[in-house]
mmCIF file of C-alpha atoms in Angstrom:
data_model
loop_
_atom_site.group_PDB
_atom_site.id
_atom_site.type_symbol
_atom_site.label_atom_id
_atom_site.label_comp_id
_atom_site.label_asym_id
_atom_site.label_seq_id
_atom_site.Cartn_x
_atom_site.Cartn_y
_atom_site.Cartn_z
ATOM 1 C CA MET A 1 -15.171 -19.560 -7.477
ATOM 2 C CA SER A 2 -11.807 -21.207 -7.595
ATOM 3 C CA TYR A 3 -8.161 -21.311 -6.604
ATOM 4 C CA ALA A 4 -5.248 -20.208 -8.759
ATOM 5 C CA ASP A 5 -1.631 -21.209 -8.167
ATOM 6 C CA VAL A 6 0.419 -18.041 -8.634
ATOM 7 C CA GLY A 7 3.970 -17.414 -7.488
ATOM 8 C CA GLY A 8 3.922 -20.149 -4.853
ATOM 9 C CA LEU A 9 0.595 -18.995 -3.414
ATOM 10 C CA ARG A 10 -2.707 -20.839 -3.819
ATOM 11 C CA ILE A 11 -4.937 -17.802 -3.987
ATOM 12 C CA TRP A 12 -8.735 -17.863 -3.740
ATOM 13 C CA TYR A 13 -10.843 -15.736 -6.063
ATOM 14 C CA GLU A 14 -14.492 -15.644 -6.999
ATOM 15 C CA GLU A 15 -16.354 -14.021 -9.863
ATOM 16 C CA HIS A 16 -19.726 -12.300 -10.003
ATOM 17 C CA GLY A 17 -21.538 -10.301 -12.664
ATOM 18 C CA ALA A 18 -20.496 -9.520 -16.223
ATOM 19 C CA GLY A 19 -18.728 -6.751 -18.079
ATOM 20 C CA LYS A 20 -15.272 -5.228 -17.808
ATOM 21 C CA PRO A 21 -13.249 -6.772 -14.956
ATOM 22 C CA LEU A 22 -13.083 -5.107 -11.547
ATOM 23 C CA VAL A 23 -10.788 -6.658 -8.937
ATOM 24 C CA LEU A 24 -11.918 -6.300 -5.289
ATOM 25 C CA LEU A 25 -9.356 -6.415 -2.460
ATOM 26 C CA HIS A 26 -10.605 -6.621 1.138
ATOM 27 C CA GLY A 27 -9.250 -5.071 4.330
ATOM 28 C CA GLU A 28 -7.129 -6.473 7.158
ATOM 29 C CA TYR A 29 -8.416 -9.796 8.583
ATOM 30 C CA GLY A 30 -11.251 -9.731 6.032
ATOM 31 C CA SER A 31 -12.165 -11.780 2.985
ATOM 32 C CA THR A 32 -14.220 -11.612 -0.191
ATOM 33 C CA GLU A 33 -17.373 -11.574 1.989
ATOM 34 C CA THR A 34 -16.431 -8.026 3.026
ATOM 35 C CA PHE A 35 -17.930 -6.769 -0.227
ATOM 36 C CA ALA A 36 -21.244 -8.627 0.070
ATOM 37 C CA PRO A 37 -23.300 -5.472 0.848
ATOM 38 C CA VAL A 38 -22.190 -3.629 -2.315
ATOM 39 C CA ARG A 39 -21.492 -6.593 -4.581
ATOM 40 C CA PRO A 40 -24.970 -6.752 -6.193
ATOM 41 C CA ALA A 41 -24.832 -3.087 -7.242
ATOM 42 C CA LEU A 42 -21.305 -3.388 -8.622
ATOM 43 C CA ALA A 43 -22.085 -6.671 -10.405
ATOM 44 C CA THR A 44 -24.846 -5.039 -12.458
ATOM 45 C CA ARG A 45 -22.163 -3.263 -14.486
ATOM 46 C CA ARG A 46 -18.923 -5.160 -13.946
ATOM 47 C CA ARG A 47 -17.323 -8.595 -13.894
ATOM 48 C CA LEU A 48 -16.194 -8.728 -10.281
ATOM 49 C CA ILE A 49 -13.078 -10.681 -9.322
ATOM 50 C CA ALA A 50 -12.943 -10.737 -5.521
ATOM 51 C CA VAL A 51 -9.670 -12.002 -4.042
ATOM 52 C CA ASP A 52 -8.671 -13.393 -0.658
ATOM 53 C CA LEU A 53 -5.186 -12.009 -0.022
ATOM 54 C CA GLN A 54 -2.301 -13.971 1.505
ATOM 55 C CA GLY A 55 -3.333 -15.593 4.785
ATOM 56 C CA HIS A 56 -6.872 -14.183 4.630
ATOM 57 C CA GLY A 57 -10.178 -15.906 4.014
ATOM 58 C CA ARG A 58 -9.777 -19.036 1.925
ATOM 59 C CA THR A 59 -6.172 -18.277 0.945
ATOM 60 C CA ALA A 60 -3.794 -20.078 3.287
ATOM 61 C CA ASP A 61 -0.650 -18.308 4.445
ATOM 62 C CA VAL A 62 2.779 -19.148 3.023
ATOM 63 C CA ASP A 63 6.289 -18.863 4.407
ATOM 64 C CA ARG A 64 6.959 -15.221 3.586
ATOM 65 C CA PRO A 65 6.288 -11.920 5.347
ATOM 66 C CA LEU A 66 3.019 -10.112 4.713
ATOM 67 C CA ARG A 67 3.876 -7.114 2.525
ATOM 68 C CA TYR A 68 1.881 -4.739 0.340
ATOM 69 C CA GLU A 69 4.441 -5.236 -2.399
ATOM 70 C CA SER A 70 4.175 -9.044 -2.502
ATOM 71 C CA MET A 71 0.361 -8.916 -2.336
ATOM 72 C CA ALA A 72 0.477 -6.572 -5.340
ATOM 73 C CA ASP A 73 2.596 -9.086 -7.228
ATOM 74 C CA ASP A 74 0.025 -11.767 -6.333
ATOM 75 C CA VAL A 75 -2.767 -9.654 -7.825
ATOM 76 C CA ALA A 76 -0.751 -9.059 -10.986
ATOM 77 C CA ALA A 77 0.020 -12.786 -11.287
ATOM 78 C CA LEU A 78 -3.673 -13.617 -10.877
ATOM 79 C CA LEU A 79 -4.652 -11.192 -13.648
ATOM 80 C CA ARG A 80 -2.114 -12.789 -15.959
ATOM 81 C CA HIS A 81 -3.325 -16.244 -14.914
ATOM 82 C CA LEU A 82 -6.851 -15.219 -15.913
ATOM 83 C CA GLY A 83 -5.632 -13.862 -19.248
ATOM 84 C CA LEU A 84 -6.644 -10.298 -18.431
ATOM 85 C CA PRO A 85 -4.347 -7.696 -20.012
ATOM 86 C CA ARG A 86 -5.948 -4.900 -17.943
ATOM 87 C CA ALA A 87 -8.505 -4.519 -15.176
ATOM 88 C CA ASP A 88 -9.898 -1.932 -12.838
ATOM 89 C CA VAL A 89 -8.815 -2.482 -9.227
ATOM 90 C CA LEU A 90 -10.674 -1.474 -6.051
ATOM 91 C CA GLY A 91 -9.048 -1.918 -2.666
ATOM 92 C CA TYR A 92 -10.232 -1.126 0.845
ATOM 93 C CA SER A 93 -7.890 -0.301 3.754
ATOM 94 C CA LEU A 94 -5.231 -3.069 3.716
ATOM 95 C CA GLY A 95 -6.521 -4.091 0.288
ATOM 96 C CA GLY A 96 -6.217 -0.462 -0.752
ATOM 97 C CA GLY A 97 -2.514 -0.612 0.045
ATOM 98 C CA ALA A 98 -2.219 -3.760 -2.075
ATOM 99 C CA ALA A 99 -4.247 -2.117 -4.862
ATOM 100 C CA LEU A 100 -2.086 1.007 -4.795
ATOM 101 C CA ARG A 101 1.098 -1.042 -4.945
ATOM 102 C CA THR A 102 -0.387 -3.038 -7.857
ATOM 103 C CA ALA A 103 -0.872 0.220 -9.759
ATOM 104 C CA ILE A 104 2.641 1.399 -8.854
ATOM 105 C CA GLN A 105 4.420 -1.881 -9.638
ATOM 106 C CA HIS A 106 2.272 -3.040 -12.557
ATOM 107 C CA PRO A 107 0.745 0.097 -14.126
ATOM 108 C CA ASP A 108 0.200 -1.646 -17.450
ATOM 109 C CA LEU A 109 -2.334 -3.982 -15.787
ATOM 110 C CA VAL A 110 -4.476 -1.330 -14.075
ATOM 111 C CA ARG A 111 -6.944 0.669 -16.171
ATOM 112 C CA ARG A 112 -8.510 2.642 -13.306
ATOM 113 C CA LEU A 113 -7.828 2.496 -9.590
ATOM 114 C CA VAL A 114 -10.268 2.938 -6.696
ATOM 115 C CA LEU A 115 -8.879 3.330 -3.176
ATOM 116 C CA VAL A 116 -11.321 3.220 -0.265
ATOM 117 C CA SER A 117 -10.130 4.421 3.154
ATOM 118 C CA THR A 118 -6.478 4.131 2.134
ATOM 119 C CA PRO A 119 -3.572 6.459 2.989
ATOM 120 C CA PHE A 120 -0.505 6.957 0.813
ATOM 121 C CA ARG A 121 1.813 7.074 3.821
ATOM 122 C CA ARG A 122 1.678 5.226 7.129
ATOM 123 C CA ARG A 123 1.306 8.454 9.098
ATOM 124 C CA GLY A 124 -1.828 9.230 7.135
ATOM 125 C CA TRP A 125 -3.762 7.352 9.815
ATOM 126 C CA TYR A 126 -4.855 9.167 12.979
ATOM 127 C CA PRO A 127 -2.253 8.735 15.769
ATOM 128 C CA GLU A 128 -4.637 6.695 17.922
ATOM 129 C CA THR A 129 -5.322 4.403 14.970
ATOM 130 C CA LEU A 130 -1.597 3.922 14.423
ATOM 131 C CA ALA A 131 -1.156 3.057 18.089
ATOM 132 C CA ALA A 132 -3.934 0.465 17.934
ATOM 133 C CA MET A 133 -2.572 -1.100 14.747
ATOM 134 C CA SER A 134 0.923 -1.228 16.186
ATOM 135 C CA ALA A 135 -0.396 -3.339 19.068
ATOM 136 C CA HIS A 136 -1.730 -6.119 16.826
ATOM 137 C CA ASP A 137 -0.216 -9.428 17.892
ATOM 138 C CA GLU A 138 -1.219 -12.923 18.985
ATOM 139 C CA ARG A 139 -2.558 -11.681 22.318
ATOM 140 C CA VAL A 140 -4.949 -9.299 20.563
ATOM 141 C CA ALA A 141 -5.946 -12.158 18.246
ATOM 142 C CA GLN A 142 -6.843 -14.255 21.271
ATOM 143 C CA ARG A 143 -9.082 -11.483 22.603
ATOM 144 C CA MET A 144 -10.774 -11.261 19.193
ATOM 145 C CA ARG A 145 -11.875 -14.893 19.260
ATOM 146 C CA GLY A 146 -15.643 -15.216 19.146
ATOM 147 C CA THR A 147 -16.151 -11.897 17.332
ATOM 148 C CA PRO A 148 -17.906 -11.835 13.930
ATOM 149 C CA LEU A 149 -14.500 -11.233 12.311
ATOM 150 C CA HIS A 150 -13.050 -14.382 13.868
ATOM 151 C CA GLU A 151 -16.173 -16.452 13.225
ATOM 152 C CA ARG A 152 -16.071 -15.582 9.536
ATOM 153 C CA TYR A 153 -12.391 -16.506 9.343
ATOM 154 C CA ALA A 154 -12.936 -19.798 11.194
ATOM 155 C CA ARG A 155 -15.770 -20.670 8.849
ATOM 156 C CA VAL A 156 -13.776 -20.365 5.594
ATOM 157 C CA ALA A 157 -10.042 -20.557 6.373
ATOM 158 C CA PRO A 158 -8.193 -23.699 5.227
ATOM 159 C CA ARG A 159 -6.346 -23.662 8.576
ATOM 160 C CA PRO A 160 -8.474 -21.914 11.223
ATOM 161 C CA GLN A 161 -5.659 -22.437 13.721
ATOM 162 C CA ASP A 162 -3.660 -19.758 11.853
ATOM 163 C CA TRP A 163 -5.843 -16.960 13.268
ATOM 164 C CA GLN A 164 -3.274 -15.794 15.807
ATOM 165 C CA ALA A 165 -0.386 -16.074 13.350
ATOM 166 C CA LEU A 166 -2.331 -13.864 10.925
ATOM 167 C CA TRP A 167 -2.591 -11.133 13.562
ATOM 168 C CA ALA A 168 1.114 -11.411 14.312
ATOM 169 C CA ARG A 169 1.997 -11.043 10.625
ATOM 170 C CA GLY A 170 -0.567 -8.283 10.197
ATOM 171 C CA GLY A 171 0.804 -6.345 13.143
ATOM 172 C CA GLU A 172 4.339 -6.626 11.798
ATOM 173 C CA LEU A 173 3.143 -5.224 8.454
ATOM 174 C CA LEU A 174 1.206 -2.386 10.066
ATOM 175 C CA ARG A 175 4.242 -1.310 12.100
ATOM 176 C CA ARG A 176 6.384 -0.856 8.979
ATOM 177 C CA ASP A 177 6.810 2.735 7.850
ATOM 178 C CA TYR A 178 6.175 3.803 4.255
ATOM 179 C CA ASP A 179 5.599 6.919 2.176
ATOM 180 C CA TRP A 180 4.583 6.416 -1.450
ATOM 181 C CA SER A 181 3.966 10.073 -2.303
ATOM 182 C CA ALA A 182 6.488 10.248 -5.162
ATOM 183 C CA GLU A 183 5.148 7.072 -6.735
ATOM 184 C CA VAL A 184 1.538 8.253 -6.344
ATOM 185 C CA ALA A 185 2.345 11.494 -8.154
ATOM 186 C CA ALA A 186 3.697 9.442 -11.091
ATOM 187 C CA LEU A 187 0.664 7.140 -11.500
ATOM 188 C CA PRO A 188 -0.463 7.088 -15.146
ATOM 189 C CA MET A 189 -4.074 5.984 -14.638
ATOM 190 C CA PRO A 190 -7.128 7.838 -13.246
ATOM 191 C CA VAL A 191 -7.654 7.233 -9.519
ATOM 192 C CA LEU A 192 -10.789 7.575 -7.395
ATOM 193 C CA LEU A 193 -10.164 8.223 -3.707
ATOM 194 C CA VAL A 194 -13.077 7.366 -1.407
ATOM 195 C CA PHE A 195 -13.111 8.230 2.287
ATOM 196 C CA ALA A 196 -15.766 8.377 4.979
ATOM 197 C CA ASP A 197 -16.172 11.773 6.592
ATOM 198 C CA ALA A 198 -15.514 10.107 9.979
ATOM 199 C CA ASP A 199 -12.804 7.746 8.716
ATOM 200 C CA GLU A 200 -9.675 6.548 10.520
ATOM 201 C CA ILE A 201 -7.834 8.831 8.092
ATOM 202 C CA PRO A 202 -8.286 12.613 8.386
ATOM 203 C CA VAL A 203 -9.906 14.500 5.537
ATOM 204 C CA SER A 204 -6.768 16.636 5.381
ATOM 205 C CA HIS A 205 -4.810 13.544 4.304
ATOM 206 C CA ALA A 206 -7.454 12.790 1.664
ATOM 207 C CA ALA A 207 -7.019 16.313 0.292
ATOM 208 C CA GLU A 208 -3.232 15.919 0.246
ATOM 209 C CA PHE A 209 -3.607 12.578 -1.552
ATOM 210 C CA PHE A 210 -5.891 14.200 -4.127
ATOM 211 C CA GLY A 211 -3.337 16.960 -4.606
ATOM 212 C CA LEU A 212 -0.641 14.421 -5.496
ATOM 213 C CA LEU A 213 -2.971 13.203 -8.256
ATOM 214 C CA GLY A 214 -3.419 16.699 -9.682
ATOM 215 C CA GLY A 215 -6.635 17.531 -7.869
ATOM 216 C CA GLY A 216 -7.596 20.601 -5.883
ATOM 217 C CA ARG A 217 -5.223 22.925 -7.711
ATOM 218 C CA ARG A 218 -7.589 25.103 -9.743
ATOM 219 C CA ASP A 219 -11.168 25.709 -10.767
ATOM 220 C CA ALA A 220 -12.295 23.224 -13.409
ATOM 221 C CA GLY A 221 -13.995 25.995 -15.361
ATOM 222 C CA GLY A 222 -17.492 26.235 -16.698
ATOM 223 C CA ASP A 223 -16.908 23.484 -19.258
ATOM 224 C CA GLY A 224 -14.996 21.242 -16.842
ATOM 225 C CA THR A 225 -11.851 21.147 -18.962
ATOM 226 C CA GLY A 226 -9.716 21.949 -15.920
ATOM 227 C CA ARG A 227 -10.947 18.896 -14.064
ATOM 228 C CA PRO A 228 -8.241 16.339 -13.210
ATOM 229 C CA ALA A 229 -8.505 12.752 -14.400
ATOM 230 C CA SER A 230 -8.697 11.570 -10.796
ATOM 231 C CA ARG A 231 -11.555 12.162 -8.375
ATOM 232 C CA LEU A 232 -12.156 12.500 -4.648
ATOM 233 C CA ALA A 233 -15.299 11.382 -2.799
ATOM 234 C CA VAL A 234 -15.860 12.019 0.905
ATOM 235 C CA LEU A 235 -18.996 10.094 1.853
ATOM 236 C CA PRO A 236 -21.065 11.714 4.602
ATOM 237 C CA GLY A 237 -22.302 10.029 7.749
ATOM 238 C CA LEU A 238 -19.966 7.038 7.435
ATOM 239 C CA THR A 239 -16.908 5.615 9.177
ATOM 240 C CA HIS A 240 -14.005 3.335 8.283
ATOM 241 C CA TYR A 241 -16.123 0.422 9.478
ATOM 242 C CA ASP A 242 -19.341 0.942 7.536
ATOM 243 C CA VAL A 243 -18.204 2.664 4.339
ATOM 244 C CA LEU A 244 -18.340 -0.698 2.494
ATOM 245 C CA THR A 245 -21.963 -1.277 3.496
ATOM 246 C CA SER A 246 -23.310 1.990 2.090
ATOM 247 C CA PRO A 247 -25.034 2.326 -1.297
ATOM 248 C CA ALA A 248 -23.126 5.603 -1.561
ATOM 249 C CA LEU A 249 -19.997 3.604 -2.379
ATOM 250 C CA PRO A 250 -21.135 1.975 -5.653
ATOM 251 C CA ALA A 251 -22.916 5.239 -6.484
ATOM 252 C CA ALA A 252 -19.501 6.934 -6.435
ATOM 253 C CA VAL A 253 -17.508 4.085 -7.977
ATOM 254 C CA LEU A 254 -19.577 3.116 -11.016
ATOM 255 C CA PRO A 255 -19.678 6.551 -12.690
ATOM 256 C CA PHE A 256 -15.929 6.852 -12.244
ATOM 257 C CA LEU A 257 -15.345 3.466 -13.873
ATOM 258 C CA THR A 258 -17.694 4.031 -16.797
ATOM 259 C CA HIS A 259 -17.476 7.738 -17.645
ATOM 260 C CA PRO A 260 -14.876 8.953 -20.132
ATOM 261 C CA ALA A 261 -11.751 10.349 -18.481
ATOM 262 C CA ARG A 262 -8.699 11.864 -20.102
ATOM 263 C CA ALA A 263 -5.303 10.546 -19.137
ATOM 264 C CA PRO A 264 -3.503 12.391 -16.346
ATOM 265 C CA GLY A 265 -1.175 15.068 -17.545
#
């Protein structure tokens, strides 16, 4: 558990387990602790590198906007700092956006990509979810004081007084439009998409995402040779809020990371 100085950011990361490296990127207003429920299962097979993104957890904010693109550059800089030529990357929600941008901007560094509850365009979220995210600001942050999310932040943040500023920056990010469909279709590495069946993202968007990766276009055939390199998992009985606590998540992730997969094509 340590800090690394990368690109003007003093970024917190911690390591668990042994094996090939797997980077873990948390969701909005979260931290490395987000992965505590599934970390033991993942660490049995992988060297986990959990990261606190800009302004989150133990990583203090810096004087720049919060952007998926800059967080992706931070992840790439950390991998180079650690001397890792390639790693698998798993991101959840906000961290999924950062993970996806890492794969788009630095494809040479990402061996396999896992995206949990992550859309490829902003309008992939349900309309009511978009409306709620668009309202994130300092007033909402004030109302969130005393919640488990705030208590965890206050316990580990270098500057707990930045809580409201984090929500203001987060809201500004979440209001920005994006559509990465063309870049998703060009990804060179295998991708696992994981969604809850009662997620904040409709299953129809998950299917469209999978289609961009070459999935859902034909029968794989009796020998499986028509199967795409990427995979889609829709986990039953879960939501956007508890998908990271379910043993179904590592049960889907580990086979994808360890089984042979041909390159997309």
